[in-house]
Short mmCIF file of C-alpha atoms in Angstrom, two decimals:
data_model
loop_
_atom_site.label_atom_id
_atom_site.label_comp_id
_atom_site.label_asym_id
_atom_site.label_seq_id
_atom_site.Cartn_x
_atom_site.Cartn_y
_atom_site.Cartn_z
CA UNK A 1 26.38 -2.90 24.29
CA UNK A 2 24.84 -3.30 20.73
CA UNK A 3 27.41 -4.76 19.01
CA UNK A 4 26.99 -7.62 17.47
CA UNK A 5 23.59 -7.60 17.44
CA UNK A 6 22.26 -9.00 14.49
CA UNK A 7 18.72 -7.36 13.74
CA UNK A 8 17.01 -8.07 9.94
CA UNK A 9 14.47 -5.84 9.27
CA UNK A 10 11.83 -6.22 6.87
CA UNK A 11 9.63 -3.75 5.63
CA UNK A 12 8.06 -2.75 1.73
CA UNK A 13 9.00 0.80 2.38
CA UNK A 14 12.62 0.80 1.11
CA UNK A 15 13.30 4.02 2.06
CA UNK A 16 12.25 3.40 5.95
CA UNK A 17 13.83 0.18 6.16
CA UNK A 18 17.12 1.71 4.49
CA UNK A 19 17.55 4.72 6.98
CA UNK A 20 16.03 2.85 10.22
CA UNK A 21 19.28 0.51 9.23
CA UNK A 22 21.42 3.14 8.99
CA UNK A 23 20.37 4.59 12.75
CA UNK A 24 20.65 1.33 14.37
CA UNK A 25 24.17 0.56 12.94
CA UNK A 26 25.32 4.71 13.94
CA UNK A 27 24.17 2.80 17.67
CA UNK A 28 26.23 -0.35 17.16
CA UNK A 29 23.79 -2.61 16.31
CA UNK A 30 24.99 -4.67 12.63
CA UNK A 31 21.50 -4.42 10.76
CA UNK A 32 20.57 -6.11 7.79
CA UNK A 33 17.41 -5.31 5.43
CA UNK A 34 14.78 -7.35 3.96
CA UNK A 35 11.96 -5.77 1.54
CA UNK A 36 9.51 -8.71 0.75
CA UNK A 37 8.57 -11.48 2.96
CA UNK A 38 10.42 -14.15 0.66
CA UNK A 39 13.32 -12.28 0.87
CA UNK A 40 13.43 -12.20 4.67
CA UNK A 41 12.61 -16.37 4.74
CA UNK A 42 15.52 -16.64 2.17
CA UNK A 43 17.41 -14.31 4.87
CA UNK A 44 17.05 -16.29 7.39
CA UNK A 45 18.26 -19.14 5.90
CA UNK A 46 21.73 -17.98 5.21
CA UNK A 47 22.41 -15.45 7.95
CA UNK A 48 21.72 -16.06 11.67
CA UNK A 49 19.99 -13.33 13.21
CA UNK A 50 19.12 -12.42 16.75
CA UNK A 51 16.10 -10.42 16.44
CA UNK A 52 13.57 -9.44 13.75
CA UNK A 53 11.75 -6.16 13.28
CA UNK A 54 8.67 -7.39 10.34
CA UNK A 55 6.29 -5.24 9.11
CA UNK A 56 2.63 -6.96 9.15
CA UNK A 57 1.21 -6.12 6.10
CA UNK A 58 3.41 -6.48 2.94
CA UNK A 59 2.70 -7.37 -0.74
CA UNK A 60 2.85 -11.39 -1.04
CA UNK A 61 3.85 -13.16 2.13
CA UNK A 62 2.45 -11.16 4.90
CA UNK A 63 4.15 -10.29 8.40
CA UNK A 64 2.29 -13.40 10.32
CA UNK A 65 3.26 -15.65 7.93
CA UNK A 66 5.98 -14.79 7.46
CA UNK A 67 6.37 -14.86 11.40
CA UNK A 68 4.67 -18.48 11.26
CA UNK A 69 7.61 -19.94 9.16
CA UNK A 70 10.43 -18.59 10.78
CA UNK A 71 8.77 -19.56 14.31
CA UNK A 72 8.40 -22.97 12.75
CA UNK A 73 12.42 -23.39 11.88
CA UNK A 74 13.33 -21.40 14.91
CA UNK A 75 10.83 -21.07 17.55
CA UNK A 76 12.91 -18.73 19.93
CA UNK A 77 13.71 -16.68 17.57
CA UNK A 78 12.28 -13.20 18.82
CA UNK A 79 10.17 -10.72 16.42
CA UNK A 80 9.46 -7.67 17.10
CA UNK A 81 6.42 -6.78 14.68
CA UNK A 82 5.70 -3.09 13.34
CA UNK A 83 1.97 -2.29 12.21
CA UNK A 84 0.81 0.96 9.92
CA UNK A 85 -2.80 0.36 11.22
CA UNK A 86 -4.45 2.68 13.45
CA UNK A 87 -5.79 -0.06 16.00
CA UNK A 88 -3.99 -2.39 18.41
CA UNK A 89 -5.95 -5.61 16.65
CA UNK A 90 -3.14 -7.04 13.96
CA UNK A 91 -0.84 -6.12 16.85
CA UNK A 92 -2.52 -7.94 19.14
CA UNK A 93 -3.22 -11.06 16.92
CA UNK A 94 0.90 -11.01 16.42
CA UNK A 95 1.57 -11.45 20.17
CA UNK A 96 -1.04 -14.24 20.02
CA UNK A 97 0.86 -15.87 17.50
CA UNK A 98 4.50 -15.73 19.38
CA UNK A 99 5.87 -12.12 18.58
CA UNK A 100 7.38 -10.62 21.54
CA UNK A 101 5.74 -7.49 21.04
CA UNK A 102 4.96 -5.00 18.32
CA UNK A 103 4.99 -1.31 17.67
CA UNK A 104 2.82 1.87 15.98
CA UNK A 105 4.34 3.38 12.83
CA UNK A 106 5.81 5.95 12.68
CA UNK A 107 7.85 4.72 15.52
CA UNK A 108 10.41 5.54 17.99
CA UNK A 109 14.01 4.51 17.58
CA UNK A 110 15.00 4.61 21.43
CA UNK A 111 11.47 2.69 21.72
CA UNK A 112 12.73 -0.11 19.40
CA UNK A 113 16.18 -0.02 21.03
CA UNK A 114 14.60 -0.68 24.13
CA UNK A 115 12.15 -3.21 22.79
CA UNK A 116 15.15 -5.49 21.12
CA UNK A 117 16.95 -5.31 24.78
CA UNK A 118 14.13 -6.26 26.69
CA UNK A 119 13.38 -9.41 23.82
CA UNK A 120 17.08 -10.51 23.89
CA UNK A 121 17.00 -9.95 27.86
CA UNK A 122 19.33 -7.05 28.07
CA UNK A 123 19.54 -4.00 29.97
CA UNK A 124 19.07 -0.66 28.35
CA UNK A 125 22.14 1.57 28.81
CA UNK B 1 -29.41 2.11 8.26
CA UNK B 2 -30.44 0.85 4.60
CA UNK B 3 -28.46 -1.47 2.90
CA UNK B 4 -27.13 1.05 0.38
CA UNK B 5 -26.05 3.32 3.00
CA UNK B 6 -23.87 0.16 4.88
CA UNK B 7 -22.71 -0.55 1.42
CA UNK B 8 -21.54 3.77 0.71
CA UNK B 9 -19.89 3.02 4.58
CA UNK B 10 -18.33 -0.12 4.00
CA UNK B 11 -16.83 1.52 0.61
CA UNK B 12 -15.92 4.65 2.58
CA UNK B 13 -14.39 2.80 5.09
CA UNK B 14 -11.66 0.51 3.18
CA UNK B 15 -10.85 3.58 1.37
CA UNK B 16 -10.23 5.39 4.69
CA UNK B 17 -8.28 2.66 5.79
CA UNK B 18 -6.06 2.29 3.01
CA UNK B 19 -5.03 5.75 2.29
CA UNK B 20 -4.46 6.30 6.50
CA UNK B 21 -2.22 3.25 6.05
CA UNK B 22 -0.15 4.84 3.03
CA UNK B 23 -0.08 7.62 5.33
CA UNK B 24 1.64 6.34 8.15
CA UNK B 25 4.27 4.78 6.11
CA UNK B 26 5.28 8.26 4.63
CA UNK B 27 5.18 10.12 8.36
CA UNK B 28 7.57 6.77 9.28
CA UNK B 29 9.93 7.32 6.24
CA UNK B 30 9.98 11.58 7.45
CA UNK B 31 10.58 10.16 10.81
CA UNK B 32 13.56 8.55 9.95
CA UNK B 33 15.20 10.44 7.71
CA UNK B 34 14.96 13.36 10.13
CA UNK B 35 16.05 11.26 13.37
CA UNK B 36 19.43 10.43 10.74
CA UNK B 37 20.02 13.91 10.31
CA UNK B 38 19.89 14.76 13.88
CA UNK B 39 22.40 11.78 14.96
CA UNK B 40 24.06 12.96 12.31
CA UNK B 41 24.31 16.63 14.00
CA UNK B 42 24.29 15.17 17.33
CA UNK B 43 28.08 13.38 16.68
CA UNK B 44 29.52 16.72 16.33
CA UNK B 45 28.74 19.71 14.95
CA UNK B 46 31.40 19.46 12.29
CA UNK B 47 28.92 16.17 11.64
CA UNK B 48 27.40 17.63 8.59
CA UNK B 49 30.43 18.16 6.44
CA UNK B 50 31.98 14.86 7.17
CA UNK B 51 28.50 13.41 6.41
CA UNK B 52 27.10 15.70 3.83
CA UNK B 53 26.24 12.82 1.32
CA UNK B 54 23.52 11.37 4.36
CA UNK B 55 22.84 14.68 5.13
CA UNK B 56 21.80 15.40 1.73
CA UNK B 57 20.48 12.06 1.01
CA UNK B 58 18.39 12.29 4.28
CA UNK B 59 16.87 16.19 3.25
CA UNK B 60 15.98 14.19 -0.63
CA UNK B 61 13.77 11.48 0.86
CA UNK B 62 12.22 14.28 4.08
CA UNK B 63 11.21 16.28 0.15
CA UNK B 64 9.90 13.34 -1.72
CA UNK B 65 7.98 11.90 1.20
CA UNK B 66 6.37 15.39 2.02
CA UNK B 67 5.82 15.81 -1.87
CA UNK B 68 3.76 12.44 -1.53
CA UNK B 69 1.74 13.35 1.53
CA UNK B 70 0.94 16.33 0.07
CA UNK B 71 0.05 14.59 -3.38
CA UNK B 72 -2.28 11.68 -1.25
CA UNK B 73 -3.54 14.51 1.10
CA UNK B 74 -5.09 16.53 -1.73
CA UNK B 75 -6.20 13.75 -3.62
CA UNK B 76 -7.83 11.94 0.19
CA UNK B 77 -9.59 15.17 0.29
CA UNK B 78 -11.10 15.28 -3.35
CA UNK B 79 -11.89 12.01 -2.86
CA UNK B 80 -13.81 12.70 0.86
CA UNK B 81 -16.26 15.17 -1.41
CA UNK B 82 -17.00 12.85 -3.89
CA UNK B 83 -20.84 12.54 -1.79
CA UNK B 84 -21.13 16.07 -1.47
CA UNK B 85 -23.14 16.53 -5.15
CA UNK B 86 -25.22 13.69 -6.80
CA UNK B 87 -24.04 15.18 -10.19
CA UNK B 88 -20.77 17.19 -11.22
CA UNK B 89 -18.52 17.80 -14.41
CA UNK B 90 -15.30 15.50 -14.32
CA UNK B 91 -12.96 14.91 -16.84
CA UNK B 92 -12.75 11.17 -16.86
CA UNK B 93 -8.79 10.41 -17.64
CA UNK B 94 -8.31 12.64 -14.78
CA UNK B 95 -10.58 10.93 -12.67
CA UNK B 96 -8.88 7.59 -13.48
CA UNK B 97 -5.08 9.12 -12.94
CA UNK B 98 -6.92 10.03 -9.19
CA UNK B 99 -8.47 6.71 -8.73
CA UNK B 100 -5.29 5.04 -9.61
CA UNK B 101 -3.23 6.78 -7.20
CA UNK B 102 -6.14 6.20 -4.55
CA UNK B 103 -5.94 2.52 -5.07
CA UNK B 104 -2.46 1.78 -5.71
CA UNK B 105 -1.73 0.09 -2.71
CA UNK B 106 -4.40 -2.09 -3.19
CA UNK B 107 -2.98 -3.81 -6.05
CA UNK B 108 0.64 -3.59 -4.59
CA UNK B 109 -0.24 -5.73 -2.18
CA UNK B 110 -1.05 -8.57 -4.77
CA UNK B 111 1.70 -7.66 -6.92
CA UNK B 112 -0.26 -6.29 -9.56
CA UNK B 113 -0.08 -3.29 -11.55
CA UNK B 114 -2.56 -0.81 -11.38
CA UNK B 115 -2.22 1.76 -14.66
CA UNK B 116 -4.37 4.97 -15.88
CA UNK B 117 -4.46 5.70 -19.49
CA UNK B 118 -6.59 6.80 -21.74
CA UNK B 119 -7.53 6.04 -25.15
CA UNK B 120 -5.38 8.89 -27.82
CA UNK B 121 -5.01 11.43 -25.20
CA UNK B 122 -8.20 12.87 -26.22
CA UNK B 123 -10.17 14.62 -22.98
CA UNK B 124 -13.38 13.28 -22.11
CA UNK B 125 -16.03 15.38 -20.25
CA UNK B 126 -18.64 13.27 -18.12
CA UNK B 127 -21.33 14.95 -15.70
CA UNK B 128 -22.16 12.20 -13.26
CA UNK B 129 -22.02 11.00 -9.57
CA UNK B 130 -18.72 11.13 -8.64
CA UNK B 131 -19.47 8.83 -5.31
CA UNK B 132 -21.24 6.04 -7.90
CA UNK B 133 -18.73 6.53 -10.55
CA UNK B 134 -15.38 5.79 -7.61
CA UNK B 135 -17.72 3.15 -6.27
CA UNK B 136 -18.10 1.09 -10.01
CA UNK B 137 -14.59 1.89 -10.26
CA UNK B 138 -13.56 0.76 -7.16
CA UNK B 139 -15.65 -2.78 -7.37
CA UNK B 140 -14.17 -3.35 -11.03
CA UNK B 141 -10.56 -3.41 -9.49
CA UNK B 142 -11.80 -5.62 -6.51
CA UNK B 143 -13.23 -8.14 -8.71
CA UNK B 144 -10.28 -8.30 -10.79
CA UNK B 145 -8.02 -8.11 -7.67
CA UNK B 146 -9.55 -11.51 -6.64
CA UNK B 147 -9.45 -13.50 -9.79
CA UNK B 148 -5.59 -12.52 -11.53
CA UNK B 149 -2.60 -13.62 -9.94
CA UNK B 150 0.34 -11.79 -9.36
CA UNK B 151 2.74 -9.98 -11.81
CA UNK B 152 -0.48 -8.68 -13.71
CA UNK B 153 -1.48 -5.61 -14.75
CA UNK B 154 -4.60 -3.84 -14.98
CA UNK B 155 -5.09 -0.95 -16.69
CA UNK B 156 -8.07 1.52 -16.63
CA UNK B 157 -8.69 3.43 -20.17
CA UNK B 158 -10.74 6.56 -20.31
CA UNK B 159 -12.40 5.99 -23.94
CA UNK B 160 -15.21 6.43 -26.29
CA UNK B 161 -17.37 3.40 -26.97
CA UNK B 162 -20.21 3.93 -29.25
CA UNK B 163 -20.20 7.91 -28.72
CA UNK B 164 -20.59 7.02 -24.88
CA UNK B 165 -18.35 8.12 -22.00
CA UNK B 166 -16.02 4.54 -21.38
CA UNK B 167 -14.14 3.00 -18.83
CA UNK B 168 -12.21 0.18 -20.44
CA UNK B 169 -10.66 -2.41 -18.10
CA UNK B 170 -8.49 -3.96 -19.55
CA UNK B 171 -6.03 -6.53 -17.92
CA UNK B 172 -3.15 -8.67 -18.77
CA UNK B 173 0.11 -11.05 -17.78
CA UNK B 174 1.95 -14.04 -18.70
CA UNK B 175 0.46 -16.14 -15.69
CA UNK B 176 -3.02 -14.51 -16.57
CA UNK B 177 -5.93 -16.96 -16.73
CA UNK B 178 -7.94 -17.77 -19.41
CA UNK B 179 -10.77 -14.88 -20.83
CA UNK B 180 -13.24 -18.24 -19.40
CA UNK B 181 -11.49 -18.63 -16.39
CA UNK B 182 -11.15 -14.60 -16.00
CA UNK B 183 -14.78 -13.94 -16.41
CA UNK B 184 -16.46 -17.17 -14.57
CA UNK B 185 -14.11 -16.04 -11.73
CA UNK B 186 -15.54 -12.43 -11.90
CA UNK B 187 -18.75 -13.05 -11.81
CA UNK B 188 -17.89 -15.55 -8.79
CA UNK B 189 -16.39 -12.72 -6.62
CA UNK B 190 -19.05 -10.93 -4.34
CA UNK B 191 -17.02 -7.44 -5.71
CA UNK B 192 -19.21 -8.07 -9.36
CA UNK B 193 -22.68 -8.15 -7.84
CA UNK B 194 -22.00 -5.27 -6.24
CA UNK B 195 -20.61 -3.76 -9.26
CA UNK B 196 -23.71 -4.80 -10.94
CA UNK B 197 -25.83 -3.20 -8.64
CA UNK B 198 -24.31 -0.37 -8.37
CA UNK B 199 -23.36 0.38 -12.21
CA UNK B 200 -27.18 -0.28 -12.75
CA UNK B 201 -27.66 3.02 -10.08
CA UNK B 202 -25.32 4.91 -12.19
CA UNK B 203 -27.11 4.02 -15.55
CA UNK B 204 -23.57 2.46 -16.49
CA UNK B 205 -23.38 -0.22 -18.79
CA UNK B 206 -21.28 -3.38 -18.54
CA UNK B 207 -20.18 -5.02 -21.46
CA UNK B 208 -17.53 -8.00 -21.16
CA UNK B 209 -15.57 -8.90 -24.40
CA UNK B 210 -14.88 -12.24 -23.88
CA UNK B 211 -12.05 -12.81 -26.32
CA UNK B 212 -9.75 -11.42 -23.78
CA UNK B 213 -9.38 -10.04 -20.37
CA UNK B 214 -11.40 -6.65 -21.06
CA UNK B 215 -14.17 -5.36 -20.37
CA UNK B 216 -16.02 -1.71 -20.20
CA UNK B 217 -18.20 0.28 -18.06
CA UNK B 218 -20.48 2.61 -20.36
CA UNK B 219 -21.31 5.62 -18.66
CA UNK B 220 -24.43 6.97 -20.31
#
């Protein structure tokens, strides 16, 4: 029931972002990585995507704004946002600003899985 | 509470902050890489050969990661005793090496480069406060992290000015401002007042050279 979901994720941490690809595609899902915030916009552009997973806080364009200019070209698209902090608050402020939810790092893959079915309205298998 | 002590909080607190943030990205990277190896394992449990390149990739970045917590933990902990004496012996390349690694992120985030060196190698022994000395340090970088845009580089020198202890701050980049522009922005940010307030409590001397983007803390 993944396949052919098209999930970009964006995150500074190469090596998380790399192998959190990797686990998604082993469960169908076709992921494709983003490390900076103007790579993801740039991403976006060519690629249609059904989801994104963004990190909040990156070096140079940060996870709401980034959030705030794909919203702007695409306002249904859904983003799921991941925070490092140890409160709720940047979270919190995300949802405010349109993401459809976010999660704690480090996080749970079945978790996300179920997050990105929920967003996209599907039913966890 | 005085003023000094919401300042020592305020200082402790962004610290905290940023290192517990570093933190969690390394525990998510371990995360990963061992939830890969066990859906590797979990296919079959001929898995591993068929996927020994992952496997081994996987058991790399679990090491490196765990090599960096440990690195950050010890140096988070140094760091959390810096109030414990008013005075102690530190070697002051040393100290910036820690500080660097400390504040990394924070210049990471701008795109800047944050670099220890020191001047010829040579070791230099300093007995101060190690809270003060982190604290002058740490407001240096801050005021520089507000004026220079990104693709700079800063780099903190352990040296010998005029037979004194030095920090030399030196900083540079193609889309680097002006040593005007540079120095009216520094002494702009609210990070200088505070580093002039609190290198006066240290009996550190600033000295700016204004012919380029450099200038020293004298630790006397």
């Amino acid at each position: 029931m993944n396949d052919s979901i098209k999930v970009l994720l964006v995150d500074d941490e190469e090596e998380f972002v790399t192998t959190l690809a990797e686990r998604l595609e082993m469960r169908g899902f076709d992921p494709s990585i983003a490390t900076s915030g103007d790579q993801a916009l740039s991403m976006v552009q060519d690629k249609a995507f059904d989801l994104i997973v963004l990190d909040l806080m990156m070096p140079g364009i940060g996870g709401l704004e980034v959030m705030k200019q794909i919203k702007s070209a695409n306002p249904e698209m859904p983003i799921i946002l991941l925070t490092g902090q140890g409160s709720t608050k940047e979270g919190m402020e995300g949802m405010n600003q349109g993401a459809f939810d976010f999660l704690m790092k480090p996080l749970d893959i079945e978790e996300l899985i179920s997050q990105i079915h929920e967003a996209l309205g599907k039913t966890s298998a | 509470m005085n003023q000094e002590t919401e300042k020592t909080l305020a200082f402790f607190g962004r610290m905290t902050a940023n290192l517990t943030h570093e933190f969690k990205n390394i525990l998510a990277i371990i995360q990963e890489s061992a939830g890969l190896m066990e859906d590797i394992m979990a296919i079959s449990p001929l898995a591993k050969d068929k996927y020994q390149e992952r496997f081994n990739n996987s058991m790399n970045t679990i090491k490196n990661q765990l090599q960096r917590g440990m690195e950050m933990a010890s140096r988070f902990n140094r760091f959390a005793h810096s109030p414990d004496h008013n005075s102690a012996e530190l070697e002051l390349g040393e100290t910036m090496v820690h500080f660097c690694t400390l504040t990394e992120r924070f210049a990471r985030l701008k795109h800047i480069t944050l670099q220890a060196d020191s001047q010829n190698g040579q070791e230099i022994k300093i007995t101060t406060n190690p809270l003060l000395l982190y604290m002058v340090l740490f407001y240096s970088l801050d005021a520089c992290l507000s004026v220079l845009p990104a693709q700079c580089e800063i780099r903190l020198i352990s040296a010998k000015k005029d037979e004194n202890a030095a920090v030399e701050i030196a900083c540079t980049g193609k889309q680097a401002p002006s040593p005007e522009q540079f120095f009216t922005g520094l002494r702009q940010s609210n990070a200088w007042g505070e580093l002039e307030n609190t290198a006066e409590q240290l009996n550190a001397e600033l000295k700016c050279n204004t012919d380029d983007l450099r200038f020293y803390l004298i630790l006397k």
